[in-house]
Coordinates of C-alpha atoms in Angstrom, one line a residue:
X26 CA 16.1 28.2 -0.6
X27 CA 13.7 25.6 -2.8
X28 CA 17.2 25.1 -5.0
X29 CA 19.1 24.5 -1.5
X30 CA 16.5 21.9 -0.6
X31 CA 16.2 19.8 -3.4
X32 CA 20.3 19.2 -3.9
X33 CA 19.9 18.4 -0.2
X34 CA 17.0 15.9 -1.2
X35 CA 19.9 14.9 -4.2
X36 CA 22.5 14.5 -1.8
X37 CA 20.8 12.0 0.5
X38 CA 18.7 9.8 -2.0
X39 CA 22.7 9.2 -3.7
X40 CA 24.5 8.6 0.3
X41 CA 21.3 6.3 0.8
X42 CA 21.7 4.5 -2.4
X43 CA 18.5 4.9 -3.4
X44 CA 16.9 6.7 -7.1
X45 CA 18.7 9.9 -6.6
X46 CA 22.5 8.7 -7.7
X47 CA 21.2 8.9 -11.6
X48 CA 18.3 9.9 -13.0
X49 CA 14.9 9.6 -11.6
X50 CA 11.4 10.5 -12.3
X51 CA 10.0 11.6 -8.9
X52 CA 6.8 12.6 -8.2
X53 CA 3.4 13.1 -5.7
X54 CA 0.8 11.2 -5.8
X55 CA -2.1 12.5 -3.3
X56 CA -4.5 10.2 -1.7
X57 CA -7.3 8.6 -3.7
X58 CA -9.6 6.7 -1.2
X59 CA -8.6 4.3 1.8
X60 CA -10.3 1.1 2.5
X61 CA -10.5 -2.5 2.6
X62 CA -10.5 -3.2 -0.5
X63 CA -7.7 -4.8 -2.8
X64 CA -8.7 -5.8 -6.6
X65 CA -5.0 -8.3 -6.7
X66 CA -5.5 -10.5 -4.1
X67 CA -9.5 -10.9 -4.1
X68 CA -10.4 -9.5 -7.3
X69 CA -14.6 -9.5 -6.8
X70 CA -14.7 -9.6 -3.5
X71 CA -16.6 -6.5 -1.7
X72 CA -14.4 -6.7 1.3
X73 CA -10.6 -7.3 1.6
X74 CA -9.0 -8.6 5.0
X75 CA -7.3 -5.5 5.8
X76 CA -7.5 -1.8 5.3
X77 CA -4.9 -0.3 2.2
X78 CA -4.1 3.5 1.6
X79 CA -4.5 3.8 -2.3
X80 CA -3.7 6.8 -4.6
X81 CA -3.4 7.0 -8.4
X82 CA -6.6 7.1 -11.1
X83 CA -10.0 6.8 -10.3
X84 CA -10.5 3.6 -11.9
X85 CA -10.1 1.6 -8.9
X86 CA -12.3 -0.6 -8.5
X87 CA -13.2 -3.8 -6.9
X88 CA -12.8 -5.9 -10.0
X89 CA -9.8 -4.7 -12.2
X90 CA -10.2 -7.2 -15.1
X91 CA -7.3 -6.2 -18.0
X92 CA -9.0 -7.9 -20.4
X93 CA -12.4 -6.0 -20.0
X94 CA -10.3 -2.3 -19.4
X95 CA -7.4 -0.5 -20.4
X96 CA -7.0 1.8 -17.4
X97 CA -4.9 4.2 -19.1
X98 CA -7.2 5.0 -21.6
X99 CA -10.1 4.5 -19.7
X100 CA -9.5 6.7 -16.1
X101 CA -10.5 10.4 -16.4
X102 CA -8.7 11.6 -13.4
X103 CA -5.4 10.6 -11.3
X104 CA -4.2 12.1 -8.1
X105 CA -1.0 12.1 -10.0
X106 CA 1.2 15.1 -10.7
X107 CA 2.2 13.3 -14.3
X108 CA -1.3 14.1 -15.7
X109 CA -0.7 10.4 -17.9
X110 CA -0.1 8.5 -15.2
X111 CA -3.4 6.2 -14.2
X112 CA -1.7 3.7 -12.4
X113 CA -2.9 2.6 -8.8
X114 CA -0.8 1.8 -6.1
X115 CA -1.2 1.1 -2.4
X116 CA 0.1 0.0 0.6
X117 CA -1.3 -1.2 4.0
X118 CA -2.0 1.2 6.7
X119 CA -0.7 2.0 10.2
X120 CA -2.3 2.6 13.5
X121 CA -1.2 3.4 17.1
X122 CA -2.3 0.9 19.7
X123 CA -3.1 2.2 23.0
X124 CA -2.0 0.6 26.8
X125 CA -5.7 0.0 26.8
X126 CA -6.0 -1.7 23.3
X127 CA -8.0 0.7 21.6
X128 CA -6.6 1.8 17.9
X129 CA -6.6 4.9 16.5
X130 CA -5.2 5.4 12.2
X131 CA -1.9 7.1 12.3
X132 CA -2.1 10.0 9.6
X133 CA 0.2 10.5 6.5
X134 CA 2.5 13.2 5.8
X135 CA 3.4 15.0 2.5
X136 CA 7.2 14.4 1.4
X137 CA 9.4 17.1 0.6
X138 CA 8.4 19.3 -2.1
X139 CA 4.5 17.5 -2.0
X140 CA 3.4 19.0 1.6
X141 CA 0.0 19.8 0.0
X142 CA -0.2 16.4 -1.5
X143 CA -4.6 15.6 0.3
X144 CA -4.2 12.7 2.6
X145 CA -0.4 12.9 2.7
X146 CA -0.4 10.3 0.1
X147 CA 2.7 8.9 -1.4
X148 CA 5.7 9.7 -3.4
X149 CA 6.0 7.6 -6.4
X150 CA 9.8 7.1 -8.3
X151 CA 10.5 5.2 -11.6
X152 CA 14.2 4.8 -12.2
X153 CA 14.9 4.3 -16.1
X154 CA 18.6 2.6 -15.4
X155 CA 21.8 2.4 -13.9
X156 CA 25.0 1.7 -16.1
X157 CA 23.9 2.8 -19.2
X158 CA 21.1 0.0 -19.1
X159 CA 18.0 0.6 -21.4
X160 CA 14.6 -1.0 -19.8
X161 CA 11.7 -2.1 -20.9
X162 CA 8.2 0.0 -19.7
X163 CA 5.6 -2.1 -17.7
X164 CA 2.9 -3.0 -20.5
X165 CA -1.1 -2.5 -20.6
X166 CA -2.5 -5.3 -17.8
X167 CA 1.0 -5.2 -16.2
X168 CA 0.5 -5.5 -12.0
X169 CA 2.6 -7.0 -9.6
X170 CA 3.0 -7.5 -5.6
X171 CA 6.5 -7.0 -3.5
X172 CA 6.2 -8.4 0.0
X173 CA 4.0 -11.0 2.2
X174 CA 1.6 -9.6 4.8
X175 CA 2.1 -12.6 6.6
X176 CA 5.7 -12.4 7.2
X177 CA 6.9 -11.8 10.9
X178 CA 10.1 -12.7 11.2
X179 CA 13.9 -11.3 9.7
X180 CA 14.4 -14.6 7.9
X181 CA 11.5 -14.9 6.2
X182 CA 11.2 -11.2 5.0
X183 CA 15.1 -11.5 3.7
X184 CA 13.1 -13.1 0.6
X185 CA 12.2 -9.8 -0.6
X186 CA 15.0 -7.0 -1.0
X187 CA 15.1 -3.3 0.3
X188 CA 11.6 -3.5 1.4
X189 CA 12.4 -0.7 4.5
X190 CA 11.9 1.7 7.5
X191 CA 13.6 5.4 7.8
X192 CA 13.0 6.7 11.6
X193 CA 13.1 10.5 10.2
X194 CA 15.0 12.3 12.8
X195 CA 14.7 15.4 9.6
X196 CA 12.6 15.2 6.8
X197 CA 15.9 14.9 4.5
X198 CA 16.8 11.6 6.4
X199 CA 17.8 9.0 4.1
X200 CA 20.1 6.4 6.2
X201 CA 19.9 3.7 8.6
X202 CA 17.3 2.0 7.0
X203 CA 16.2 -1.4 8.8
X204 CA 13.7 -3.8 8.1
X205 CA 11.6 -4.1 10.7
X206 CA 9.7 -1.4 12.7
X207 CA 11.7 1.5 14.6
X208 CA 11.7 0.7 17.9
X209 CA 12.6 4.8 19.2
X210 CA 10.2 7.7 18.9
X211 CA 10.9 9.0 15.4
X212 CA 11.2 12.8 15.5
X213 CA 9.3 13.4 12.1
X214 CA 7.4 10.3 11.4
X215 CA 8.3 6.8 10.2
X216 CA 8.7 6.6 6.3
X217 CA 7.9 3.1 4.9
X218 CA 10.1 2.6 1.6
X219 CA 8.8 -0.2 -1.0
X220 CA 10.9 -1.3 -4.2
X221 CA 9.8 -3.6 -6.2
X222 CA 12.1 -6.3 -8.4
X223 CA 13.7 -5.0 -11.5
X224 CA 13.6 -7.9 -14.1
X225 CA 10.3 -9.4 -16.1
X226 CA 10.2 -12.9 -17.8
X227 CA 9.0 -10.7 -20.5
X228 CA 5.8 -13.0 -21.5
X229 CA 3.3 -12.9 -18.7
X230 CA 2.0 -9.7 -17.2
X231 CA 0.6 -11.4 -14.0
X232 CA 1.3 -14.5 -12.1
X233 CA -0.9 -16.2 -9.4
X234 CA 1.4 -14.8 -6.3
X235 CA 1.0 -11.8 -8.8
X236 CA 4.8 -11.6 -7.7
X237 CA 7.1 -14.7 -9.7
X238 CA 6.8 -12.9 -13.2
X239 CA 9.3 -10.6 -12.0
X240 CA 12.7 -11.0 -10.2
X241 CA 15.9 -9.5 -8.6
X242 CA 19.0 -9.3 -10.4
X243 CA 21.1 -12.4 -10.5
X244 CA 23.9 -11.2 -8.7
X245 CA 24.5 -7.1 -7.5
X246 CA 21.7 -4.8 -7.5
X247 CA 19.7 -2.8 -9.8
X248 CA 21.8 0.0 -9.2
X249 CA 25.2 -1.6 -9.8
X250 CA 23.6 -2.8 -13.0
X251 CA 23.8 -5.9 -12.0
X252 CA 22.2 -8.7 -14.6
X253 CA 18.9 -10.3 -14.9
X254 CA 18.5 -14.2 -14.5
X255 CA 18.0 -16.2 -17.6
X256 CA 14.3 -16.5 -16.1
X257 CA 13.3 -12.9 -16.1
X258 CA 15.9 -11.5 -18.7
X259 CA 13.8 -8.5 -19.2
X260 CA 15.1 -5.3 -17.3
X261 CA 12.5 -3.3 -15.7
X262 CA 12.3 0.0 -14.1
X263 CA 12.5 0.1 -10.6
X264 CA 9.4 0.7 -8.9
X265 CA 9.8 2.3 -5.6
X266 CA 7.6 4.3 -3.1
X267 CA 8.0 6.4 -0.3
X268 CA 5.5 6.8 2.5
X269 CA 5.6 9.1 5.5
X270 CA 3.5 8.0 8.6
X271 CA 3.0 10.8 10.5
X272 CA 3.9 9.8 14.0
X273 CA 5.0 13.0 16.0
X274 CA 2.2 12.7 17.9
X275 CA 2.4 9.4 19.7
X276 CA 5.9 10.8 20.3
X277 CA 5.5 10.6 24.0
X278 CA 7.4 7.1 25.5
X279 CA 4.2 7.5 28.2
X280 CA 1.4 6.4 25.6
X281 CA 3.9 3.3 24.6
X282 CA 3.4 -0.1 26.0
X283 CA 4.9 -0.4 29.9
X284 CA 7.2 -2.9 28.4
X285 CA 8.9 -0.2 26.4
X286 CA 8.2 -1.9 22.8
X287 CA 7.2 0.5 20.1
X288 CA 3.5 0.7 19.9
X289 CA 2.3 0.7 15.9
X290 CA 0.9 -1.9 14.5
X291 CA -0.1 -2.5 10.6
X292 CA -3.7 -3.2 9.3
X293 CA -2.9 -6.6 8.4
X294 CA -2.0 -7.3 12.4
X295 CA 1.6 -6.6 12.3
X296 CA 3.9 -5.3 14.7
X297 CA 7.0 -6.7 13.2
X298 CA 6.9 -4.9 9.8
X299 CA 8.5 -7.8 8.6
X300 CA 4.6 -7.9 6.3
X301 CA 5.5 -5.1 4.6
X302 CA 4.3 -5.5 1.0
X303 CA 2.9 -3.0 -2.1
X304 CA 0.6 -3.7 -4.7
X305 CA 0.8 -2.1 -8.1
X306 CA -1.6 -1.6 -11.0
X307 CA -0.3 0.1 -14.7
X308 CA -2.0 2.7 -15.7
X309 CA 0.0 4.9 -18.1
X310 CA -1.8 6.3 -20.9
X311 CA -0.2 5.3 -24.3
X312 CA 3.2 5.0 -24.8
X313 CA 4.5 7.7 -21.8
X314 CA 6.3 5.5 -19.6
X315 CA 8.2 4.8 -22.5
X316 CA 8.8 7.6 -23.3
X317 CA 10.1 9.3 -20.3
X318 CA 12.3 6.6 -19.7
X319 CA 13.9 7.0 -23.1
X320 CA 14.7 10.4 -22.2
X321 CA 16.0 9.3 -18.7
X322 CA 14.2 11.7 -17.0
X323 CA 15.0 13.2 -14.0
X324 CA 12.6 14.6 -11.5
X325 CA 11.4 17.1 -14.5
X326 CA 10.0 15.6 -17.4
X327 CA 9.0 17.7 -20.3
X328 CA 7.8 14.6 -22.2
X329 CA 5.5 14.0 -19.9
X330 CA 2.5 16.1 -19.2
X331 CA 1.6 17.6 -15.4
X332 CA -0.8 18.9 -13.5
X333 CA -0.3 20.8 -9.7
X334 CA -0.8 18.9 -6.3
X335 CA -4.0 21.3 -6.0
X336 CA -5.5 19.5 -9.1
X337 CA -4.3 16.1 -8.3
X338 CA -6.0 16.8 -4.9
X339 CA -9.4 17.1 -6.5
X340 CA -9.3 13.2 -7.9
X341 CA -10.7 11.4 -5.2
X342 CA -13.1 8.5 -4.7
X343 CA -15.7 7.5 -2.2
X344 CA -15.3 4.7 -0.4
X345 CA -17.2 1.4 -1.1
X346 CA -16.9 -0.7 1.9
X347 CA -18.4 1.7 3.9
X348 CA -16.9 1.7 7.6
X349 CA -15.3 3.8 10.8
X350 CA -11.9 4.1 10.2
X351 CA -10.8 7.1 12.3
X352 CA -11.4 7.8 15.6
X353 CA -10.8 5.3 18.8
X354 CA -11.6 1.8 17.7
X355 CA -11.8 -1.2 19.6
X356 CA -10.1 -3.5 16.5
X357 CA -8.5 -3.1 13.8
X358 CA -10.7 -2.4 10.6
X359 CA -11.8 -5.9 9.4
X360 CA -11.6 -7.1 12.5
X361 CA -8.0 -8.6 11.9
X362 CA -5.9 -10.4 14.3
X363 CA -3.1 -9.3 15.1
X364 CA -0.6 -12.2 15.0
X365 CA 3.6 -12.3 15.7
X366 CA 5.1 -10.6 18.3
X367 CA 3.3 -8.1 20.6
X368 CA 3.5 -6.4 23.4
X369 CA 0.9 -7.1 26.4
X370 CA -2.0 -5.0 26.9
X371 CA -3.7 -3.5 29.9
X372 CA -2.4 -2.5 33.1
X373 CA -1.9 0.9 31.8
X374 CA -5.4 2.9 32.1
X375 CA -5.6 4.6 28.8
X376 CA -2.5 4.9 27.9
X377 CA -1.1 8.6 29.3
X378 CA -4.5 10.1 29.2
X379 CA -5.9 8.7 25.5
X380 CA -9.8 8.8 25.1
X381 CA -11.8 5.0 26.3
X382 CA -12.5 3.7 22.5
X383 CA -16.2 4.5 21.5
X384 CA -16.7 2.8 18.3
X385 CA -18.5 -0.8 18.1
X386 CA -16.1 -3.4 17.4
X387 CA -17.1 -4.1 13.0
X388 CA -19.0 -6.8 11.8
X389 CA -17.1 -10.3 11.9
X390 CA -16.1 -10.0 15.7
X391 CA -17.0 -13.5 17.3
X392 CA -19.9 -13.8 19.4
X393 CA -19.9 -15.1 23.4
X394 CA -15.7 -15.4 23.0
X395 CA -13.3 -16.2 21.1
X396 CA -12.6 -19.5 19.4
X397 CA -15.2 -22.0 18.3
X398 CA -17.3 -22.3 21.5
X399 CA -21.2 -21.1 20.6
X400 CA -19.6 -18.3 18.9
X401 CA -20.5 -16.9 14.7
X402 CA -18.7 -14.8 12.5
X403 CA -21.3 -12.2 10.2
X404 CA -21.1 -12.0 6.5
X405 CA -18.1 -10.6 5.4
X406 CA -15.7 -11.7 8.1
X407 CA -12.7 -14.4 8.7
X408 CA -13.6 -17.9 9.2
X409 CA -10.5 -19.5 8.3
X410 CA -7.5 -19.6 6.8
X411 CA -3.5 -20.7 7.7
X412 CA -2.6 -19.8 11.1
X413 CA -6.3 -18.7 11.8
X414 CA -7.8 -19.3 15.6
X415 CA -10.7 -17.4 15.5
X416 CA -14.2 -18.8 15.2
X417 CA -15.3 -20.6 11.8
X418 CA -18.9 -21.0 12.2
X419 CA -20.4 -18.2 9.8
X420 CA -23.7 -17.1 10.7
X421 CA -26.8 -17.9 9.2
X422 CA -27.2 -17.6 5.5
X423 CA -23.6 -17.3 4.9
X424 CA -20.8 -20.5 4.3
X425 CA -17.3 -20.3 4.9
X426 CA -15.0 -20.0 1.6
X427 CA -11.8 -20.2 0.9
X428 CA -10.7 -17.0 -0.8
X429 CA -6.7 -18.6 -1.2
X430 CA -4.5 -20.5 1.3
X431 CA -4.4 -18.0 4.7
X432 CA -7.9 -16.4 4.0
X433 CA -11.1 -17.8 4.5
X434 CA -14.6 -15.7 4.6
X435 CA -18.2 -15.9 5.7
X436 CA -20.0 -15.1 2.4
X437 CA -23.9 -15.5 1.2
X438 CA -25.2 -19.3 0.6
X439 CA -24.6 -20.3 -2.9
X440 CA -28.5 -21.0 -3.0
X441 CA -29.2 -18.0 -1.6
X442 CA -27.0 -15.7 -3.9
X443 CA -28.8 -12.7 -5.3
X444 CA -27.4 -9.9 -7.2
X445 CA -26.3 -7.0 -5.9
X446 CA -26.1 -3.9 -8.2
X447 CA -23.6 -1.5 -7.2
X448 CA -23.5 1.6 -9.4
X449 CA -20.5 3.2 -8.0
X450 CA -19.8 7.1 -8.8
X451 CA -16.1 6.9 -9.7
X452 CA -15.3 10.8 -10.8
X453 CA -17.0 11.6 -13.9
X454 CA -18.3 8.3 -15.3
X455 CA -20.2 5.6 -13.7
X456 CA -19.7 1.6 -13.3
X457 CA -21.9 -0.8 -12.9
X458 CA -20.6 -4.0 -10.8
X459 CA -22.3 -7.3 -9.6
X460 CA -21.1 -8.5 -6.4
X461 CA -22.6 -11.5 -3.7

């Protein structure tokens, strides 16, 4: 039956034209922590603006410097099934938003053949080339960002290629991918699909978007073999996850909003899923990327070392922005706006018989209404940034700062700036971090 099942699984990944038609290296990755934090986009900073679901090793951290660590060699544990693999990677969450506006953190699901996978977490694939095509393994330091959380619209997400949906009417569903959210109750869940570009300028393992050292081919795909551009001539593996949102319970077309729309919204205040985007650290230990692309592995690697889902399960980490994330919640985590598209709230009770929200709206939510009228944002939360309408007064002891072009944040006076030591439990070694 487990044989029947996986050339199923085979047979699907190749009509969807996804890793699957040649070799692949497939594999679970169980969930490592969840929170706001996000070590790309504002390296240092104790808080992010929106809440990711992260899995990989256990060197995570708030600052990810790669000229102060080599994670490969550095991370003792990995919620990886290929025991070498320290990498992190992570995505933005989704929730379910009631007729009455509360939110409650739609759960993940296990993929095929990683049901056991803690958290549901994510399944990871590396494809080592199409055509006969040799590529070049992502290097110590190497990270890199597909997609724009503030994307909300077809045309502008069109930048970025096979960055998907699946409405999983089975778990083997593979086709009729779109890029924007389903907009019908998804028998088995909503599976978000991320693949990243496929060719590296070969010099610089970062950019500032963290995204224009790498690039699509120049014409075809990655799968046709099509070539690199003369810019990025290096060719990469492709990068691509798979993440089941476990929506079978929100099922129900009662609990949706009365206007019929589809009722999940990301934790960077999207409805669209046009802001779809993944974030990716390297973590391999030594030369085993390399190596198991070399051998053009598929799904089994005997280069590679492994570990079972029940010992990935026992990497985890504690969370360091301590905050409710589960249960009823009157905002999104962060207090983020949501912004695009929505459908209208209220009118609907609680939504078909969901619970009145109980939790206190976090800190940042501006004080005696919205906008700028007498109102402060607490340490920590949004003051500004493109697009921003909120209020930008910070309160007391705290300035507004720009953290880069569409986020702005209340954080502590620079003559009031103490430090902070953090000494953070990560597994079986400790860290010691200075934040403001």
């Amino acid at each position: 039956m487990k044989v029947q099942q996986r050339n199923l699984l085979a047979a699907a990944l190749a009509l969807a034209g996804t890793p699957g038609a040649e070799a692949v290296l497939r594999f679970s990755c169980s969930e490592l922590v969840t929170e706001r934090l996000d070590p790309l986009v504002f390296p240092g900073v104790a808080q992010s603006p929106h809440l990711h679901q992260i899995v990989g090793g256990n060197m995570f951290n708030i600052t990810m410097d790669p000229t102060q660590h080599n994670i490969g060699e550095e991370a003792t544990c990995t919620t990886c099934t290929f025991s070498e693999d320290f990498s992190n990677y992570w995505t933005a969450t989704l929730f379910f938003r009631a007729r009455n506006g509360s939110f409650i953190r739609v759960p993940q699901r296990g993929n095929i053949d990683f049901e056991s996978a803690r958290g549901g977490g994510m399944t990871v694939y590396y494809a080592p080339g199409y055509q006969n095509q040799r590529v070049t393994a992502f290097q110590p330091g190497f990270r890199m960002i597909v997609g724009n959380p503030f994307y909300r619209t077809q045309a502008e997400a069109s930048k970025f290629r096979q960055l998907t949906f699946t409405c999983l009417d089975t778990l083997y569903t593979r086709t009729g991918e779109t890029t924007s959210m389903p907009t019908r109750p998804c028998r088995e869940g909503i599976m978000a699909n991320v693949r990243f570009p496929t060719c590296w300028d070969g010099v610089n393992l970062d950019s500032p978007d963290h995204a224009s050292h790498v690039a699509y081919p120049s014409s075809g795909t990655f799968e046709s073999g099509g070539p690199c551009p003369a810019s990025h001539p290096v060719r990469i593996p492709q990068l691509f996850y798979e993440v089941i949102w476990d929506t079978r319970q929100f099922n129900d077309r009662s609990l949706w909003p009365e206007d019929g729309s589809q009722p999940f919204v990301w934790s960077y205040g999207d409805y669209t899923g046009y802001g779809t985007h993944g974030d990716y650290v390297f973590g391999w230990k030594g030369d085993s990327l390399q190596r198991a692309m070399d051998a053009n592995c598929d799904v089994f690697c005997p280069q590679l070392r492994t570990q079972s889902i029940a010992q990935a399960n026992q990497c985890r980490q504690q969370q360091k922005v301590r905050e409710n994330i589960d249960g009823w919640l009157d905002s999104l985590p962060g207090n983020m706006e949501i912004t695009g598209p929505q459908p209208a709230v209220g009118g609907g009770g609680n939504g078909g018989g969901n619970p009145t929200p109980t939790q206190p709206s976090q800190p940042g939510t501006p004080t005696n209404g919205g906008g700028n009228s007498g109102c402060t944002v607490a340490r920590w939360g949004q003051c500004g940034g493109r697009g921003y309408t909120g209020c930008t007064r910070c309160a007391a002891g705290s300035t507004c700062r720009a953290q880069n072009e569409w986020y702005s944040q209340c954080l502590r006076d620079p003559g009031q700036l103490k430090q902070d030591t953090l000494w953070l439990c990560l597994s079986q070694h400790d860290h010691v971090m200075t934040v403001v």
